[in-house]
Amino acid sequence: MRNGRLITRRGLLMAGVAAAGGLALTRSKQLPPTYGSLLRVGDNLTYAAQHALLSGQNLVREYQTKDISSFPATGTVDPGDPKNPKASKTYREHQRGGFADWRLSVEGAVAKPASFSLAELRTLPARTQITRHACEEGWTAIGQWTGVPLSRVLDAVGILPTARFASFYSYDDWQDSIDLLDALHPQTLLAYGMNGRDLPTAHGAPLRLRVERQLGYKSMKYLQRIVVTEHLDDGGAKGNPKNGWAWYVGI
Ligand SMILES: Nc1nc2c(c(=O)[nH]1)N[C@H]1C(S)=C(S)[C@@H](COP(=O)(O)O)O[C@H]1N2
Ligand SMILES: [Mo]
């Protein structure tokens, strides 16, 4: 209002988004996909409202060691399970080799695509946080996560100014994505440790994502590959939106 201009609601939202890091998000008109479902319009309101209110990098609550609870493992608990004919042989081999030859590939709209071994990820500055995980099935649990902030890895490969999203691929064939506001959030981790130990198989070994401002299913386990994109890749038939799950599930 300094120069007497009216601030529109959209202007305010975009100003907030721009303040979050000078990203190409300012030009963003893209909202979560609705696939024509009226109910999904609510996702857009949640997304717009949360990004207006939380456009700073507000941290979610962190807990104390004494608050750590038991933590169920859900969904895939072993992508290399020899009893499962659809299991990933590649994952099984990495598991047998103690993940010594495992690498995380980071590519797409980046200046220097690269792949990182676990040892390399461990040399990057680490963060440990105790947070509450909320699963869409209705349970919550508190756990401690140690890993490298995703922003550090994205800095290392140099995201291009046109980049807007990060897509994730796992050994159990999941694909999902988050926008760069969440990707660059300080509590968004590539976690290799849980409760002071190496990440167990059931919880996503050797590396999982932690997206603390969204529901549990956005925190992908068994990471294989990250692709930075300029446009939202909804994962097609494999992705959440086409399977009835909201793309944005802020909490
Ligand atoms: N690759 C992969 N990631 C996943 C899942 C999965 O089945 N496969 N399940 C999701 C769901 S629904 C939740 S609640 C959490 C569960 O993490 P946990 O098994 O460590 O509790 O992981 C999420 N990430
Ligand atoms: Mo979940």
JSON list of C-alpha atoms in Angstrom, two decimals, residues 10 14 17 23 26 40 73 85 90 109 111 117-118 125 134 156 160 165 169 176 179 193 197 212 224 229 239-240 242:
[
{"chain": "A", "resi": 10, "resn": "ARG", "atom": "CA", "xyz": [-3.86, -12.83, -5.67]},
{"chain": "A", "resi": 14, "resn": "MET", "atom": "CA", "xyz": [2.02, -14.17, -5.09]},
{"chain": "A", "resi": 17, "resn": "VAL", "atom": "CA", "xyz": [5.20, -17.04, -2.69]},
{"chain": "A", "resi": 23, "resn": "LEU", "atom": "CA", "xyz": [11.85, -18.88, -7.43]},
{"chain": "A", "resi": 26, "resn": "THR", "atom": "CA", "xyz": [6.02, -16.10, -8.97]},
{"chain": "A", "resi": 40, "resn": "ARG", "atom": "CA", "xyz": [-10.82, -31.49, -5.24]},
{"chain": "A", "resi": 73, "resn": "ALA", "atom": "CA", "xyz": [5.59, -49.45, 9.31]},
{"chain": "A", "resi": 85, "resn": "PRO", "atom": "CA", "xyz": [7.16, -62.09, -7.34]},
{"chain": "A", "resi": 90, "resn": "THR", "atom": "CA", "xyz": [17.79, -54.40, -7.98]},
{"chain": "A", "resi": 109, "resn": "ALA", "atom": "CA", "xyz": [16.02, -29.10, -14.63]},
{"chain": "A", "resi": 111, "resn": "ALA", "atom": "CA", "xyz": [22.78, -27.43, -14.01]},
{"chain": "A", "resi": 117, "resn": "SER", "atom": "CA", "xyz": [26.28, -42.64, -2.76]},
{"chain": "A", "resi": 118, "resn": "LEU", "atom": "CA", "xyz": [25.14, -42.97, 0.85]},
{"chain": "A", "resi": 125, "resn": "PRO", "atom": "CA", "xyz": [25.65, -31.10, 6.44]},
{"chain": "A", "resi": 134, "resn": "ALA", "atom": "CA", "xyz": [0.40, -38.27, 10.42]},
{"chain": "A", "resi": 156, "resn": "ALA", "atom": "CA", "xyz": [24.77, -29.16, -5.12]},
{"chain": "A", "resi": 160, "resn": "LEU", "atom": "CA", "xyz": [17.61, -23.97, -12.88]},
{"chain": "A", "resi": 165, "resn": "PHE", "atom": "CA", "xyz": [8.77, -29.18, -8.73]},
{"chain": "A", "resi": 169, "resn": "TYR", "atom": "CA", "xyz": [10.80, -42.37, -7.73]},
{"chain": "A", "resi": 176, "resn": "ASP", "atom": "CA", "xyz": [5.14, -38.51, -6.45]},
{"chain": "A", "resi": 179, "resn": "ASP", "atom": "CA", "xyz": [6.69, -28.10, -5.21]},
{"chain": "A", "resi": 193, "resn": "GLY", "atom": "CA", "xyz": [18.73, -42.38, 10.04]},
{"chain": "A", "resi": 197, "resn": "ARG", "atom": "CA", "xyz": [20.19, -45.81, 13.89]},
{"chain": "A", "resi": 212, "resn": "GLU", "atom": "CA", "xyz": [6.91, -32.63, 7.46]},
{"chain": "A", "resi": 224, "resn": "GLN", "atom": "CA", "xyz": [15.85, -44.24, -6.14]},
{"chain": "A", "resi": 229, "resn": "THR", "atom": "CA", "xyz": [10.83, -30.45, -13.31]},
{"chain": "A", "resi": 239, "resn": "GLY", "atom": "CA", "xyz": [0.60, -41.20, -9.52]},
{"chain": "A", "resi": 240, "resn": "ASN", "atom": "CA", "xyz": [-1.56, -40.32, -6.55]},
{"chain": "A", "resi": 242, "resn": "LYS", "atom": "CA", "xyz": [-5.21, -40.50, -10.83]}
]
